[in-house]
mmCIF file of C-alpha atoms and ligand atoms in Angstrom:
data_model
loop_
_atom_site.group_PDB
_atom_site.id
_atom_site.type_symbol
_atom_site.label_atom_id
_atom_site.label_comp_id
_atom_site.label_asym_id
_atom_site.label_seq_id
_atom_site.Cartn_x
_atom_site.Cartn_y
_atom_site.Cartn_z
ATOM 1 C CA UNK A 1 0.000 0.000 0.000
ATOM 2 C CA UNK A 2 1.383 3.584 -0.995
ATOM 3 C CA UNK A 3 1.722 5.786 2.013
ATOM 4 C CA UNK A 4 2.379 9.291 2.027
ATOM 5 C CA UNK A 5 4.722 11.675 3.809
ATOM 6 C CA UNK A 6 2.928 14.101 6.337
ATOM 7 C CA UNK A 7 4.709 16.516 8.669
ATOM 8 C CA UNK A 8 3.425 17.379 12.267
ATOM 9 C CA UNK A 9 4.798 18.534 15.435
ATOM 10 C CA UNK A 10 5.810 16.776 18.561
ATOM 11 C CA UNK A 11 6.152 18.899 21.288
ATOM 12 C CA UNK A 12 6.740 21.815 19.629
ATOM 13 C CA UNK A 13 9.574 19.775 17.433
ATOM 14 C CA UNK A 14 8.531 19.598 13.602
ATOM 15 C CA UNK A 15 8.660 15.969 12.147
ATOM 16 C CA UNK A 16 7.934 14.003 9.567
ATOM 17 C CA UNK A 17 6.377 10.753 9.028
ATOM 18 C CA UNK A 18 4.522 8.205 6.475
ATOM 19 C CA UNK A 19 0.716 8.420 6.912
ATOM 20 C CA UNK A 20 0.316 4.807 7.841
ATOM 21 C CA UNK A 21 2.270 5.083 10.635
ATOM 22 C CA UNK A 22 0.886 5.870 14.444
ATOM 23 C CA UNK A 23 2.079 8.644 17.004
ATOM 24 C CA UNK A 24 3.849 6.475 18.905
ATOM 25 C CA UNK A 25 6.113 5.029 15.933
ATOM 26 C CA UNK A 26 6.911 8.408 14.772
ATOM 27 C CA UNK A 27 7.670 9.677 18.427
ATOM 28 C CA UNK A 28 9.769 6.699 18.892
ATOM 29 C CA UNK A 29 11.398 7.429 15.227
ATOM 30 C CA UNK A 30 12.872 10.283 16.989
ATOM 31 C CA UNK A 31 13.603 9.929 20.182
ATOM 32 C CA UNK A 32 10.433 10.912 22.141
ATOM 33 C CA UNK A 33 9.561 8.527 24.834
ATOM 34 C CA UNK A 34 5.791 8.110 25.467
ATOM 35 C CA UNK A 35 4.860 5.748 28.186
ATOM 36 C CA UNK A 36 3.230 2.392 27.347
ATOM 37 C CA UNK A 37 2.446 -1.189 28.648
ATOM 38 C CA UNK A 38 0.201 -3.161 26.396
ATOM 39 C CA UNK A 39 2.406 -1.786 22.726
ATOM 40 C CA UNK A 40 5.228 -3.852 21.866
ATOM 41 C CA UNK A 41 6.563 -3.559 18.156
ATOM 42 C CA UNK A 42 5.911 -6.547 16.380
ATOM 43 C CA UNK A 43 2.309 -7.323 17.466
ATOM 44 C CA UNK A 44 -1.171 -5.950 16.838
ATOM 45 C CA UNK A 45 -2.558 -3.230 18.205
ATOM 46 C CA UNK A 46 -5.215 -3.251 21.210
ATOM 47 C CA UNK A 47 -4.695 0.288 22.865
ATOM 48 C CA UNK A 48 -6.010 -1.460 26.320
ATOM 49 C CA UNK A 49 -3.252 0.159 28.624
ATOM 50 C CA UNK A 50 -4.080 3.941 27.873
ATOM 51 C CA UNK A 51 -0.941 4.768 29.596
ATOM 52 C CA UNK A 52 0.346 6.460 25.915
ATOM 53 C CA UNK A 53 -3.034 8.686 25.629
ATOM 54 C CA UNK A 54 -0.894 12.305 24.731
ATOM 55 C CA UNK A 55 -2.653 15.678 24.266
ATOM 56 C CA UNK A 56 -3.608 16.453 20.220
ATOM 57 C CA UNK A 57 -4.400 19.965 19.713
ATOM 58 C CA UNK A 58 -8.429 20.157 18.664
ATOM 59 C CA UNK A 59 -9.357 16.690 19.949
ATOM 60 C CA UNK A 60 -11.196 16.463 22.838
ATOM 61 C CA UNK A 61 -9.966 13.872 25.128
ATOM 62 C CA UNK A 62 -7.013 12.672 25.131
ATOM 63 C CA UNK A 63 -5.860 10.519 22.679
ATOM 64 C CA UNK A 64 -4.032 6.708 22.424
ATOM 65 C CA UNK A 65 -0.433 7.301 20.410
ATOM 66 C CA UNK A 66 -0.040 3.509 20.033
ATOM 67 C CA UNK A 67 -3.869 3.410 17.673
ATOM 68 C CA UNK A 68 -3.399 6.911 16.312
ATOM 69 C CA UNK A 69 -2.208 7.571 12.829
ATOM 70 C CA UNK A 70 -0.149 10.440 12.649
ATOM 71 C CA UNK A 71 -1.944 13.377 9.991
ATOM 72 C CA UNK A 72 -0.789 16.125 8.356
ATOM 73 C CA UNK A 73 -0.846 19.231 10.506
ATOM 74 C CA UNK A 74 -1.377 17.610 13.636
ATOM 75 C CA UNK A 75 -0.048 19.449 17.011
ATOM 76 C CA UNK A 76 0.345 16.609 19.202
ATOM 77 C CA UNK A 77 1.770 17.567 23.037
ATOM 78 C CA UNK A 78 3.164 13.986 24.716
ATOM 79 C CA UNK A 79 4.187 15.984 28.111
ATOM 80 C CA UNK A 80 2.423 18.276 30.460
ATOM 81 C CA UNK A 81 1.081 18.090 34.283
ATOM 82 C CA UNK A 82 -2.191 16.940 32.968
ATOM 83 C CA UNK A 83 -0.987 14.219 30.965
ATOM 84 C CA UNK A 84 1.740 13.281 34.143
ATOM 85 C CA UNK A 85 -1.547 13.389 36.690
ATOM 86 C CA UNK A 86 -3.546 10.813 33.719
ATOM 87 C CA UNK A 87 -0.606 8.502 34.107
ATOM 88 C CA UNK A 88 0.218 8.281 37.950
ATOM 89 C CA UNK A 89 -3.910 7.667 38.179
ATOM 90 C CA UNK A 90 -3.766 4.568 35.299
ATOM 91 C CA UNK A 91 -0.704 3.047 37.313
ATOM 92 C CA UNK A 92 -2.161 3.811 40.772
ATOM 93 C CA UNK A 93 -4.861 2.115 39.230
ATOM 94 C CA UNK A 94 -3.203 -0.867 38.072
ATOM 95 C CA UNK A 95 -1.377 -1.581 41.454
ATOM 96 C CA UNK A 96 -4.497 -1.369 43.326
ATOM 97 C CA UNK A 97 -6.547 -3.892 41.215
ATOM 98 C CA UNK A 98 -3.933 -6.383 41.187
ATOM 99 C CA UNK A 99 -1.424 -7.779 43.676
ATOM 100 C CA UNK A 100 2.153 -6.603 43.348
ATOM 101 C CA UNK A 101 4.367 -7.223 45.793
ATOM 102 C CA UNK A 102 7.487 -6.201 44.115
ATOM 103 C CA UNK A 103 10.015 -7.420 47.152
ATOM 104 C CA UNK A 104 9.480 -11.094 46.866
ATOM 105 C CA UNK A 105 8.677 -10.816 42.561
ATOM 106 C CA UNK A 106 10.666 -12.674 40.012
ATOM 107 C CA UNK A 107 10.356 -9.725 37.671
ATOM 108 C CA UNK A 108 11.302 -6.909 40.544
ATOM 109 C CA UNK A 109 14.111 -4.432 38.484
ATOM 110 C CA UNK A 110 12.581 -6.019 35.179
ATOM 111 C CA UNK A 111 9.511 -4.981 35.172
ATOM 112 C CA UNK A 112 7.671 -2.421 33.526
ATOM 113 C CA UNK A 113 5.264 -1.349 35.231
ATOM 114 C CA UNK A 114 7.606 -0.957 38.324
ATOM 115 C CA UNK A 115 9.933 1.201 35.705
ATOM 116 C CA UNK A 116 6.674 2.996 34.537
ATOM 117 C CA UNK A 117 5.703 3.189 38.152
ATOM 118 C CA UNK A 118 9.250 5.085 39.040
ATOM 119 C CA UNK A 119 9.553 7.308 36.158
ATOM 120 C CA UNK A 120 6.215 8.569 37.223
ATOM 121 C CA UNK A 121 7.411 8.894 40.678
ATOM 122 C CA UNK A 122 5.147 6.937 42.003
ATOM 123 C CA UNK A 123 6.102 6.080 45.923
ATOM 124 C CA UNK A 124 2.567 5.338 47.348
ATOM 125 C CA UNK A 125 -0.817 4.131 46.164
ATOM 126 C CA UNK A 126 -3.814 6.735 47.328
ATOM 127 C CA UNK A 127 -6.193 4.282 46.368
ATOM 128 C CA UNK A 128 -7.644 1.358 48.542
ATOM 129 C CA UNK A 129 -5.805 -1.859 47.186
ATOM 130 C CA UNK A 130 -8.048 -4.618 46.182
ATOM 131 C CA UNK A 131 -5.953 -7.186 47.294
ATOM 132 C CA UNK A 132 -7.454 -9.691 44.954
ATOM 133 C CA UNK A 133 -6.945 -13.421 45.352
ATOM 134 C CA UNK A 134 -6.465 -14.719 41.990
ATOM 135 C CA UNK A 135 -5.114 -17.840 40.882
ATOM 136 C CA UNK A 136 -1.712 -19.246 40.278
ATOM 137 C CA UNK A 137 -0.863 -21.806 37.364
ATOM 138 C CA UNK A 138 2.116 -24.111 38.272
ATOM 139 C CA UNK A 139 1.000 -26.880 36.494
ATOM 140 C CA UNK A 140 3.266 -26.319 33.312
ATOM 141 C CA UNK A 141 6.627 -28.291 33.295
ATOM 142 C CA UNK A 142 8.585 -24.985 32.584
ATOM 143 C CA UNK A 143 6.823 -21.951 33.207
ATOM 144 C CA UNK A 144 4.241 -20.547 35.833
ATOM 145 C CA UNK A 145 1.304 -17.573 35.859
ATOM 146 C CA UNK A 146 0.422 -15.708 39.291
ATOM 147 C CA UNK A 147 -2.315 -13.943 37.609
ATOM 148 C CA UNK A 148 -2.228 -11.575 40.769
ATOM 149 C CA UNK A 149 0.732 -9.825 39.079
ATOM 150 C CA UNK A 150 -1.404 -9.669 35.352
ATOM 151 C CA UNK A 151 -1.941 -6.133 34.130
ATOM 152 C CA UNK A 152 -4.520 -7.356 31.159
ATOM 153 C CA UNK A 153 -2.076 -6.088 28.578
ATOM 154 C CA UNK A 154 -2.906 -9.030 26.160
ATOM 155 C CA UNK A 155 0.899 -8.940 24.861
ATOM 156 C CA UNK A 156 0.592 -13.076 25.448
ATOM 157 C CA UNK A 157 -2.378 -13.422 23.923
ATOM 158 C CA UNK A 158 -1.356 -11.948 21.141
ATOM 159 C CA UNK A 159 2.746 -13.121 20.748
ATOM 160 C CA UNK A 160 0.515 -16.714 21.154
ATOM 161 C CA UNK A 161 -1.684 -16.281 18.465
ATOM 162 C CA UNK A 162 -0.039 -13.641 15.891
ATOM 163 C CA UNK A 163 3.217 -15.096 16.285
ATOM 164 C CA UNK A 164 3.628 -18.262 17.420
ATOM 165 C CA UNK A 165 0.210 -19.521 15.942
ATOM 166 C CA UNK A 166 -0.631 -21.499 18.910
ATOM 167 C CA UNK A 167 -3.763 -19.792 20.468
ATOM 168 C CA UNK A 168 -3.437 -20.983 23.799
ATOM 169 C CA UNK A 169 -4.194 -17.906 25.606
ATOM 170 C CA UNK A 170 -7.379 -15.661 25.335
ATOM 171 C CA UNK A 171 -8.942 -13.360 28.368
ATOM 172 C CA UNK A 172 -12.341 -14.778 30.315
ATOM 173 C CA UNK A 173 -14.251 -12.388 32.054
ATOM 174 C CA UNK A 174 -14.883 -8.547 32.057
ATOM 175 C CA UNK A 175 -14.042 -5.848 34.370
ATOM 176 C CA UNK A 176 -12.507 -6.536 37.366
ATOM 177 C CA UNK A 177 -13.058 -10.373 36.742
ATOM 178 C CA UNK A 178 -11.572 -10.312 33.277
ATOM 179 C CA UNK A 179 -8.343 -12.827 33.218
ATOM 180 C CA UNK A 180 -6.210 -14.890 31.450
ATOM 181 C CA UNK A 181 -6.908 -18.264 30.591
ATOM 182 C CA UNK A 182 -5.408 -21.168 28.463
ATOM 183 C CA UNK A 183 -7.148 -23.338 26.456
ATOM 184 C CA UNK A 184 -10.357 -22.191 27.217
ATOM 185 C CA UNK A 185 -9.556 -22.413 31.187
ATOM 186 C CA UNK A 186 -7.509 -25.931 30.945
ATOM 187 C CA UNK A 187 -4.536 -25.900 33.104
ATOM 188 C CA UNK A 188 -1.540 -24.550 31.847
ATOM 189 C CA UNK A 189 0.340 -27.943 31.659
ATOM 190 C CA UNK A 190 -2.554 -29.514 30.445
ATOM 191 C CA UNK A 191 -2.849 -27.663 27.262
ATOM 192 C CA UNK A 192 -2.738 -29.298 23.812
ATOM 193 C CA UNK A 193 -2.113 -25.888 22.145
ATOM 194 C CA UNK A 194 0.623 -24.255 24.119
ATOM 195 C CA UNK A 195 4.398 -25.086 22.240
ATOM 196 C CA UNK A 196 6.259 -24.601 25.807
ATOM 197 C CA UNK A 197 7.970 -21.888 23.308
ATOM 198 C CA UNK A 198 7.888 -19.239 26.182
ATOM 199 C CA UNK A 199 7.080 -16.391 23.921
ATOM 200 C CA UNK A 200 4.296 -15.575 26.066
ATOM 201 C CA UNK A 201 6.681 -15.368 29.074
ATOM 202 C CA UNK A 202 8.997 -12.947 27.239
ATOM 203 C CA UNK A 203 6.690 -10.261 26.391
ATOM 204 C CA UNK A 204 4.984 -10.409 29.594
ATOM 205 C CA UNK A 205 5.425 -6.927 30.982
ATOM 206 C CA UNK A 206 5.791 -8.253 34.605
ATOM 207 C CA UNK A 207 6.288 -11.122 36.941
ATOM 208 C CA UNK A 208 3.000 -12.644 35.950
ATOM 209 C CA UNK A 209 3.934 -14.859 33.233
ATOM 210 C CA UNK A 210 7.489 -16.448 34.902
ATOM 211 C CA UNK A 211 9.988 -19.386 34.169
ATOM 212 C CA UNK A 212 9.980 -22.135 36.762
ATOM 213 C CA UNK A 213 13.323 -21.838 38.874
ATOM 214 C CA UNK A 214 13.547 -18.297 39.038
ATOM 215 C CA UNK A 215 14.358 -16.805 41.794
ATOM 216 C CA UNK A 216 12.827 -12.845 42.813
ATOM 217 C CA UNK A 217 14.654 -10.387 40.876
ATOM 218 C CA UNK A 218 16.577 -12.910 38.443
ATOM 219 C CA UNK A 219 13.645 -12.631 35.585
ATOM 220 C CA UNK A 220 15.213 -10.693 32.837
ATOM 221 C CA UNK A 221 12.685 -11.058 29.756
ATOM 222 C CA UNK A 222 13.929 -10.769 25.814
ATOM 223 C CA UNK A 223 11.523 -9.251 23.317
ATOM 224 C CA UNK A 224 14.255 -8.688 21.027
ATOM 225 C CA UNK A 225 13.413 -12.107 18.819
ATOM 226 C CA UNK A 226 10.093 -9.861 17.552
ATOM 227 C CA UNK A 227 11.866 -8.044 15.878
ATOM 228 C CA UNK A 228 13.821 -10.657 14.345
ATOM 229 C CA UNK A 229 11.057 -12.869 13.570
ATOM 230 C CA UNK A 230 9.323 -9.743 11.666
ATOM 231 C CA UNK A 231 12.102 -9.096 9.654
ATOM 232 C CA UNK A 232 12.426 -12.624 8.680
ATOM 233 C CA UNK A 233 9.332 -12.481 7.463
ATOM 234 C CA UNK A 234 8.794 -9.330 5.693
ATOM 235 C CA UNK A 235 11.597 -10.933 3.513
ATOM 236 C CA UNK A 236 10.103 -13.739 2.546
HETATM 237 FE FE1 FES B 301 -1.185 2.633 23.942
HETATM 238 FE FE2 FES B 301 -1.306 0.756 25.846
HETATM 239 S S1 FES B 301 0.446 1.542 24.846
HETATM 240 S S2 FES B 301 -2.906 1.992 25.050
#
């Protein structure tokens, strides 16, 4: 598909980009940080985070960088108080729903949201935690799911399905029940989809999805092979 070139400004910077490409890409293209949890480069597009909403001059709310294509003209603002105060309230909100407990976490110094949490300078929840008690999945040979620590960010879901083609995981539920579940809710081990590839584990943005063995803090994850595996195939 033809694309064309369209030039807008970034916080105040003037850039260019192709037309098929989002805010996000193009901030990222050069050198703008926008913060983000559910995005990773190399799968679809759900927009379920909304930690990347930035300020777009005429819209009305905010807007999600990741599912917006850039236009020509467009006066988009990815830092101010307002959008800082939007932020601290999605992650506030995300520790109180689920169960993090960083200290004793396999993903604790790897984890995004902790690093989203800290560039955000987030030192205390104001909210009421939920303290939900949601199930934990051991029954795979090699790797584990405390769904306590699951943000809903679909990244396995979709590295399951897009890339690996396996389709073990989808989400059950809605709202604050909403979770992850393999093979239609059959345990982990028991699936007769899942590869044992681990893809799922590597994307995951925290300790949720984890590799049996590892001890708290020593659960570095590698998304690096998405990129890889697109450019493999955008040459064939
Ligand atoms: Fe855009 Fe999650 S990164 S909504």
């Amino acid at each position: 598909m033809n694309s064309n070139v369209v030039t807008l400004s970034i916080n105040g910077k003037e850039v260019s980009g192709r037309d098929d490409e989002t805010i996000l890409e193009l901030a990222l293209e050069n050198g703008i940080q926008i913060p983000r949890l559910c995005y990773l480069e190399g799968l679809s597009i759900v927009g379920a985070c909304r930690l990347c909403m930035v300020e777009v001059l005429g819209a009305k709310g905010l807007i999600a960088a990741c599912a917006t294509r850039i236009t020509e003209g467009m006066v988009v603002q990815t830092d101010s108080e307002r959008l800082a105060e939007y932020r601290r309230s999605i992650l506030e909100m995300l520790f109180a729903e689920g169960f993090h407990v960083c200290s004793v976490c396999v993903a604790n110094g790897h984890c995004e949201l902790q690093t989203q949490a800290a560039h955000a300078g987030i030192d205390h929840i104001d909210l009421p935690y939920l303290y939900p008690r949601r199930k934990v999945d051991a029954s795979h040979r090699l790797f584990g799911l405390d769904a306590n620590r699951c943000i809903l960010c679909t990244r396995c879901v979709r590295v399951c399905s897009e890339i690996e083609g396996a389709r073990t995981w989808s989400v059950s539920g809605r709202g604050i029940e909403a979770h992850i579940i393999s093979d239609f809710a059959t345990p982990w081990g028991e699936s007769t989809t899942c590869t044992s590839c681990g893809k799922c584990v590597q994307v995951c943005p925290t300790g949720a999805l984890f590799m049996k063995g590892a001890s708290t803090a020593e659960l570095e994850k590698r998304t690096d092979f998405l990129s890889w595996i697109t450019a493999m195939r955008e040459q064939r």
